[in-house]
Amino acid sequence: MENCSVLLDNCTDLFETNTTLLTPESPEPIQSCGEWKPAQHNLFQLSNLFFAAAFLVPRSYKQGIIILRALLSVGFFLQAVWSGVHVCSGDIVVWSSVLGLLNLGHTLALTVRLIPPPLSPELTELYLRMFSPLKVSRKHFKELTREANVMMLDSGDAYAIEDITNADERLSILLKGKLKVSCDNMHLHYINSYQFIDSPEWEAGHVSSDELFQVTITAEEDSMYLCWPKLKLDRVLRHRPTLKVILSNLIGKDITQKLYWLNEAIGLSCGAGKESSSMTTCDHWRKVMPRSLSVDAVDTGTRGHVRSIAWRKQANNRRDSSVFSDCELTFILTI
């Protein structure tokens, strides 16, 4: 009996011990910060200022994303220096350096993509005069002129000879110098800088091929022009329909100006503006036709509206002889 009593006591002690071991410990109470640490080093504060500035950059313009990435890069690099010198934390150094390098690479890639490509002085002037007023970006202009060649023409050399030179193989813009256009040794008009040389022939080439120049174009002085081969220009315009529309409008305006200059030159040579008896020596088609109001209302960009000397004279005569006031005349012309 004594042995059973001792065994029972041992089992009771073992049960109590296991019960004590299985009882879960009570969680420690959450302690509030008894004492705040002082502010971190100025490098840490400066890095966060760069982060704040990066996220405050407006997104309304293209360069905003470049500035954002650049500010983030500087902020992460400052944080890496702070963590390596003052905190001595390897993981913060590694993460900050990796994030800084990623943002720096993104910044360089965006800079290469968005910064306007450089242009030569001649092409820059051409862009500012003809394409910039029509909201063509430098990137698209560079893409357009990449397929063109800058050619030189000495004084007296011929750009095209009537009935000999093919008219549907190229399109050119005069960059510098002066060209003379003649037909059967009769002077028609001049081509000055930043005007198309063969815009009528280019437009006629869309209707029929294998056409020849009907005029002779020679250089009055040493000249330089930008020339697009037809196949290369068609390939660019096929991929850039906006450029195709803009170039078509520029060519149409140039053709209109050439036709009016030619018409006015013929009219002046035949004594346009004189008495009707003096005009009997001229054929009916040689009479000068004043520019229509619709064409004169076309805005040409930086150089204002298309206006001719003959139109201005007739406008002054109409204003002098009209009984309408200036305001009424402006209203009529606007209609």
Short mmCIF file of C-alpha atoms in Angstrom, two decimals:
data_model
loop_
_atom_site.label_atom_id
_atom_site.label_comp_id
_atom_site.label_asym_id
_atom_site.label_seq_id
_atom_site.Cartn_x
_atom_site.Cartn_y
_atom_site.Cartn_z
CA MET A 1 0.00 0.00 0.00
CA GLU A 2 2.86 2.28 0.79
CA ASN A 3 4.29 1.68 -2.71
CA CYS A 4 0.96 2.56 -4.32
CA SER A 5 0.76 5.73 -2.31
CA VAL A 6 4.24 6.81 -3.37
CA LEU A 7 3.45 6.03 -7.04
CA LEU A 8 0.25 8.07 -6.85
CA ASP A 9 2.12 11.02 -5.41
CA ASN A 10 4.69 10.86 -8.24
CA CYS A 11 1.96 10.81 -10.91
CA THR A 12 0.27 13.79 -9.29
CA ASP A 13 3.53 15.77 -9.30
CA LEU A 14 4.17 14.88 -12.98
CA PHE A 15 0.67 16.01 -13.99
CA GLU A 16 1.11 19.31 -12.20
CA THR A 17 4.50 19.82 -13.89
CA ASN A 18 3.10 19.14 -17.39
CA THR A 19 0.17 21.40 -16.67
CA THR A 20 2.56 24.17 -15.77
CA LEU A 21 4.59 23.64 -18.97
CA LEU A 22 1.50 23.72 -21.22
CA THR A 23 0.16 26.92 -19.76
CA PRO A 24 0.79 29.77 -22.36
CA GLU A 25 2.84 32.72 -21.28
CA SER A 26 1.03 36.03 -21.05
CA PRO A 27 2.08 38.59 -23.78
CA GLU A 28 4.26 41.47 -22.76
CA PRO A 29 2.45 44.81 -22.70
CA ILE A 30 3.19 47.26 -25.54
CA GLN A 31 5.44 49.98 -24.28
CA SER A 32 5.19 53.55 -25.60
CA CYS A 33 8.25 55.54 -26.60
CA GLY A 34 9.64 56.80 -23.38
CA GLU A 35 12.15 59.08 -25.08
CA TRP A 36 12.26 60.17 -28.74
CA LYS A 37 15.57 59.97 -30.55
CA PRO A 38 16.96 63.18 -32.03
CA ALA A 39 16.43 63.97 -35.71
CA GLN A 40 18.57 62.12 -38.21
CA HIS A 41 21.49 63.59 -40.09
CA ASN A 42 20.98 66.37 -42.65
CA LEU A 43 21.66 63.91 -45.50
CA PHE A 44 18.55 61.96 -44.54
CA GLN A 45 16.47 65.14 -44.43
CA LEU A 46 17.85 66.30 -47.78
CA SER A 47 17.08 62.97 -49.46
CA ASN A 48 13.46 63.18 -48.34
CA LEU A 49 13.24 66.75 -49.62
CA PHE A 50 14.27 65.44 -53.05
CA PHE A 51 11.60 62.73 -52.82
CA ALA A 52 8.95 65.32 -51.96
CA ALA A 53 10.05 67.59 -54.81
CA ALA A 54 9.94 64.65 -57.24
CA PHE A 55 6.31 63.86 -56.49
CA LEU A 56 5.33 67.54 -56.68
CA VAL A 57 6.56 67.94 -60.26
CA PRO A 58 3.55 68.62 -62.55
CA ARG A 59 2.84 66.10 -65.30
CA SER A 60 1.43 68.62 -67.76
CA TYR A 61 4.53 68.67 -69.97
CA LYS A 62 6.77 65.96 -71.38
CA GLN A 63 9.94 66.93 -69.49
CA GLY A 64 8.16 66.48 -66.15
CA ILE A 65 8.81 62.73 -66.08
CA ILE A 66 12.54 63.35 -66.67
CA ILE A 67 12.71 65.77 -63.73
CA LEU A 68 10.82 63.29 -61.52
CA ARG A 69 13.22 60.45 -62.29
CA ALA A 70 16.27 62.69 -61.81
CA LEU A 71 15.09 63.91 -58.40
CA LEU A 72 14.36 60.35 -57.30
CA SER A 73 17.87 59.29 -58.35
CA VAL A 74 19.49 62.06 -56.29
CA GLY A 75 17.29 61.25 -53.30
CA PHE A 76 18.17 57.55 -53.32
CA PHE A 77 21.90 58.22 -53.68
CA LEU A 78 21.83 60.67 -50.75
CA GLN A 79 19.97 58.07 -48.70
CA ALA A 80 22.62 55.48 -49.58
CA VAL A 81 25.41 57.80 -48.41
CA TRP A 82 23.54 58.57 -45.19
CA SER A 83 22.89 54.90 -44.41
CA GLY A 84 26.49 53.93 -45.13
CA VAL A 85 28.23 56.70 -43.20
CA HIS A 86 25.94 57.48 -40.27
CA VAL A 87 23.73 54.40 -39.80
CA CYS A 88 26.11 51.70 -41.09
CA SER A 89 23.22 49.59 -42.39
CA GLY A 90 24.21 47.42 -45.32
CA ASP A 91 20.72 46.53 -46.51
CA ILE A 92 19.67 50.20 -46.71
CA VAL A 93 22.83 51.01 -48.66
CA VAL A 94 22.18 48.22 -51.17
CA TRP A 95 18.49 49.00 -51.72
CA SER A 96 19.04 52.74 -52.01
CA SER A 97 21.90 52.26 -54.48
CA VAL A 98 19.91 49.85 -56.65
CA LEU A 99 16.86 52.12 -56.77
CA GLY A 100 19.07 55.13 -57.51
CA LEU A 101 20.76 53.35 -60.43
CA LEU A 102 17.41 52.23 -61.87
CA ASN A 103 16.02 55.76 -61.79
CA LEU A 104 19.24 57.17 -63.24
CA GLY A 105 19.08 54.74 -66.16
CA HIS A 106 15.45 55.63 -66.76
CA THR A 107 16.37 59.33 -66.68
CA LEU A 108 19.06 58.90 -69.33
CA ALA A 109 16.74 56.85 -71.56
CA LEU A 110 13.98 59.46 -71.36
CA THR A 111 16.46 62.26 -72.04
CA VAL A 112 17.66 60.59 -75.23
CA ARG A 113 14.07 60.01 -76.33
CA LEU A 114 12.56 63.41 -75.54
CA ILE A 115 15.36 65.92 -76.08
CA PRO A 116 15.03 67.45 -79.59
CA PRO A 117 17.67 66.16 -82.01
CA PRO A 118 20.32 68.65 -83.17
CA LEU A 119 19.91 70.29 -86.58
CA SER A 120 22.38 72.00 -88.87
CA PRO A 121 22.07 75.81 -89.16
CA GLU A 122 20.46 75.58 -92.61
CA LEU A 123 17.92 72.98 -91.51
CA THR A 124 17.22 74.89 -88.30
CA GLU A 125 16.30 77.99 -90.27
CA LEU A 126 14.14 75.91 -92.61
CA TYR A 127 12.37 74.35 -89.64
CA LEU A 128 11.71 77.69 -87.96
CA ARG A 129 10.41 79.31 -91.15
CA MET A 130 8.21 76.60 -92.63
CA PHE A 131 7.53 73.71 -90.26
CA SER A 132 7.58 75.10 -86.73
CA PRO A 133 4.56 77.44 -87.35
CA LEU A 134 2.60 74.32 -88.35
CA LYS A 135 3.43 72.58 -85.03
CA VAL A 136 5.80 70.00 -86.51
CA SER A 137 8.10 68.63 -83.81
CA ARG A 138 11.86 68.60 -84.26
CA LYS A 139 11.81 64.82 -84.00
CA HIS A 140 9.43 64.43 -86.95
CA PHE A 141 11.27 67.11 -88.92
CA LYS A 142 14.55 65.27 -88.32
CA GLU A 143 12.90 62.06 -89.48
CA LEU A 144 11.71 63.83 -92.63
CA THR A 145 15.05 65.44 -93.49
CA ARG A 146 17.05 62.30 -92.70
CA GLU A 147 16.04 60.92 -96.09
CA ALA A 148 17.04 64.12 -97.93
CA ASN A 149 20.40 65.26 -99.28
CA VAL A 150 21.88 68.76 -99.16
CA MET A 151 23.07 69.59 -102.68
CA MET A 152 25.09 72.48 -104.09
CA LEU A 153 24.45 74.32 -107.35
CA ASP A 154 27.08 76.66 -108.77
CA SER A 155 26.14 79.88 -110.50
CA GLY A 156 25.03 79.17 -114.07
CA ASP A 157 24.39 75.46 -113.47
CA ALA A 158 21.00 74.03 -114.37
CA TYR A 159 18.77 72.29 -111.89
CA ALA A 160 16.40 71.18 -114.66
CA ILE A 161 16.21 71.59 -118.44
CA GLU A 162 12.89 71.73 -120.23
CA ASP A 163 11.89 68.65 -122.23
CA ILE A 164 14.96 66.79 -120.97
CA THR A 165 14.92 66.40 -117.16
CA ASN A 166 12.44 64.00 -115.59
CA ALA A 167 9.95 65.85 -113.42
CA ASP A 168 8.73 63.11 -111.07
CA GLU A 169 11.94 61.90 -109.45
CA ARG A 170 12.56 64.42 -106.65
CA LEU A 171 11.29 67.31 -104.55
CA SER A 172 13.58 70.15 -103.48
CA ILE A 173 13.57 73.25 -101.28
CA LEU A 174 16.03 76.06 -101.90
CA LEU A 175 18.02 76.76 -98.73
CA LYS A 176 20.35 79.45 -99.97
CA GLY A 177 20.81 81.38 -103.20
CA LYS A 178 18.54 82.32 -106.09
CA LEU A 179 17.23 80.39 -109.10
CA LYS A 180 15.79 81.62 -112.37
CA VAL A 181 12.86 79.92 -114.09
CA SER A 182 12.49 80.37 -117.85
CA CYS A 183 10.62 78.80 -120.73
CA ASP A 184 11.75 79.08 -124.36
CA ASN A 185 14.39 81.57 -123.19
CA MET A 186 11.65 83.79 -121.70
CA HIS A 187 12.06 84.68 -118.04
CA LEU A 188 9.10 83.66 -115.88
CA HIS A 189 10.02 84.25 -112.24
CA TYR A 190 12.69 83.71 -109.59
CA ILE A 191 12.89 81.17 -106.79
CA ASN A 192 14.25 82.52 -103.52
CA SER A 193 15.44 80.88 -100.32
CA TYR A 194 13.04 78.57 -98.46
CA GLN A 195 10.78 78.06 -101.45
CA PHE A 196 10.09 74.81 -103.28
CA ILE A 197 11.97 74.48 -106.54
CA ASP A 198 9.80 71.96 -108.34
CA SER A 199 6.48 71.94 -106.48
CA PRO A 200 4.30 72.10 -109.67
CA GLU A 201 6.16 69.17 -111.19
CA TRP A 202 5.89 67.17 -107.97
CA GLU A 203 2.15 67.71 -107.78
CA ALA A 204 1.70 66.85 -111.45
CA GLY A 205 3.63 63.62 -110.90
CA HIS A 206 0.76 62.22 -108.83
CA VAL A 207 -1.48 62.35 -111.89
CA SER A 208 0.87 61.01 -114.54
CA SER A 209 4.40 59.65 -114.50
CA ASP A 210 7.30 59.98 -116.94
CA GLU A 211 6.67 63.70 -117.25
CA LEU A 212 9.45 66.10 -118.27
CA PHE A 213 10.14 69.59 -117.02
CA GLN A 214 8.43 72.24 -119.12
CA VAL A 215 10.72 74.96 -117.78
CA THR A 216 14.45 75.47 -117.34
CA ILE A 217 15.71 76.23 -113.83
CA THR A 218 19.22 77.70 -113.54
CA ALA A 219 21.19 79.16 -110.65
CA GLU A 220 21.62 82.92 -110.65
CA GLU A 221 24.22 82.57 -107.87
CA ASP A 222 25.84 79.82 -105.84
CA SER A 223 22.94 77.99 -104.26
CA MET A 224 22.23 75.17 -101.85
CA TYR A 225 19.06 73.09 -101.75
CA LEU A 226 17.54 70.16 -99.89
CA CYS A 227 16.51 67.31 -102.18
CA TRP A 228 14.28 64.31 -101.43
CA PRO A 229 14.30 61.34 -103.81
CA LYS A 230 10.72 60.37 -104.61
CA LEU A 231 10.87 56.80 -103.29
CA LYS A 232 12.42 57.76 -99.95
CA LEU A 233 10.04 60.65 -99.40
CA ASP A 234 7.01 58.49 -100.23
CA ARG A 235 8.18 55.91 -97.69
CA VAL A 236 8.45 58.52 -94.92
CA LEU A 237 5.07 60.07 -95.73
CA ARG A 238 3.45 56.65 -95.81
CA HIS A 239 4.41 56.11 -92.16
CA ARG A 240 3.72 59.72 -91.12
CA PRO A 241 0.31 60.75 -92.50
CA THR A 242 0.40 64.02 -90.54
CA LEU A 243 3.62 65.04 -92.27
CA LYS A 244 2.04 64.12 -95.59
CA VAL A 245 -0.88 66.49 -94.99
CA ILE A 246 1.40 69.32 -93.86
CA LEU A 247 3.76 68.89 -96.80
CA SER A 248 0.84 68.80 -99.23
CA ASN A 249 -0.43 72.09 -97.85
CA LEU A 250 3.01 73.70 -98.08
CA ILE A 251 3.35 72.53 -101.68
CA GLY A 252 -0.12 73.80 -102.55
CA LYS A 253 0.61 77.21 -101.06
CA ASP A 254 3.90 77.37 -102.95
CA ILE A 255 2.20 76.51 -106.24
CA THR A 256 -0.42 79.20 -105.60
CA GLN A 257 2.24 81.82 -105.00
CA LYS A 258 4.14 80.82 -108.14
CA LEU A 259 1.00 81.02 -110.28
CA TYR A 260 0.12 84.45 -108.94
CA TRP A 261 3.66 85.74 -109.43
CA LEU A 262 3.63 84.45 -113.00
CA ASN A 263 0.20 85.92 -113.66
CA GLU A 264 1.17 89.31 -112.25
CA ALA A 265 4.44 89.35 -114.19
CA ILE A 266 2.60 88.65 -117.45
CA GLY A 267 0.00 91.27 -116.62
CA LEU A 268 2.60 93.92 -115.88
CA SER A 269 4.55 93.10 -119.03
CA CYS A 270 1.38 93.51 -121.08
CA GLY A 271 0.52 96.86 -119.54
CA ALA A 272 -2.09 95.67 -117.06
CA GLY A 273 -3.91 98.49 -115.37
CA LYS A 274 -3.84 100.79 -118.42
CA GLU A 275 -6.75 101.77 -120.60
CA SER A 276 -8.64 98.99 -122.30
CA SER A 277 -7.47 100.23 -125.71
CA SER A 278 -3.88 99.53 -124.76
CA MET A 279 -4.74 95.94 -123.81
CA THR A 280 -5.79 94.95 -127.32
CA THR A 281 -2.24 93.86 -128.06
CA CYS A 282 -2.45 91.16 -125.43
CA ASP A 283 -4.32 87.94 -125.62
CA HIS A 284 -7.26 87.38 -123.34
CA TRP A 285 -5.38 84.82 -121.23
CA ARG A 286 -2.57 87.27 -120.67
CA LYS A 287 -4.75 89.70 -118.73
CA VAL A 288 -3.79 89.83 -115.07
CA MET A 289 -6.21 88.12 -112.72
CA PRO A 290 -6.25 89.64 -109.23
CA ARG A 291 -5.86 87.30 -106.32
CA SER A 292 -9.12 86.02 -104.99
CA LEU A 293 -10.25 86.89 -101.51
CA SER A 294 -10.23 83.23 -100.53
CA VAL A 295 -6.54 82.84 -101.30
CA ASP A 296 -5.65 86.20 -99.80
CA ALA A 297 -7.28 85.11 -96.56
CA VAL A 298 -4.95 82.10 -96.21
CA ASP A 299 -2.53 82.53 -93.31
CA THR A 300 1.03 81.63 -94.37
CA GLY A 301 2.42 81.41 -90.85
CA THR A 302 5.16 83.71 -89.68
CA ARG A 303 5.04 85.86 -92.83
CA GLY A 304 1.38 86.75 -92.54
CA HIS A 305 -1.23 86.46 -95.29
CA VAL A 306 -0.73 85.97 -99.01
CA ARG A 307 -1.02 89.45 -100.49
CA SER A 308 -0.15 90.67 -103.98
CA ILE A 309 0.74 94.17 -105.14
CA ALA A 310 -2.15 94.12 -107.60
CA TRP A 311 -4.61 93.06 -104.91
CA ARG A 312 -3.42 95.80 -102.57
CA LYS A 313 -3.80 98.46 -105.25
CA GLN A 314 -7.30 97.26 -106.09
CA ALA A 315 -8.19 97.09 -102.41
CA ASN A 316 -7.06 100.68 -101.95
CA ASN A 317 -9.09 101.78 -104.98
CA ARG A 318 -12.17 99.98 -103.69
CA ARG A 319 -11.71 101.55 -100.29
CA ASP A 320 -11.39 105.04 -101.77
CA SER A 321 -14.42 104.67 -104.02
CA SER A 322 -16.61 102.77 -101.60
CA VAL A 323 -19.33 104.44 -99.58
CA PHE A 324 -18.96 101.87 -96.81
CA SER A 325 -17.06 102.60 -93.65
CA ASP A 326 -13.91 100.69 -92.72
CA CYS A 327 -15.84 98.49 -90.32
CA GLU A 328 -18.45 97.62 -92.93
CA LEU A 329 -15.75 96.87 -95.50
CA THR A 330 -13.97 94.57 -93.05
CA PHE A 331 -17.25 92.76 -92.38
CA ILE A 332 -17.89 92.27 -96.11
CA LEU A 333 -14.39 90.93 -96.75
CA THR A 334 -14.72 88.57 -93.81
CA ILE A 335 -17.89 87.13 -95.28
#
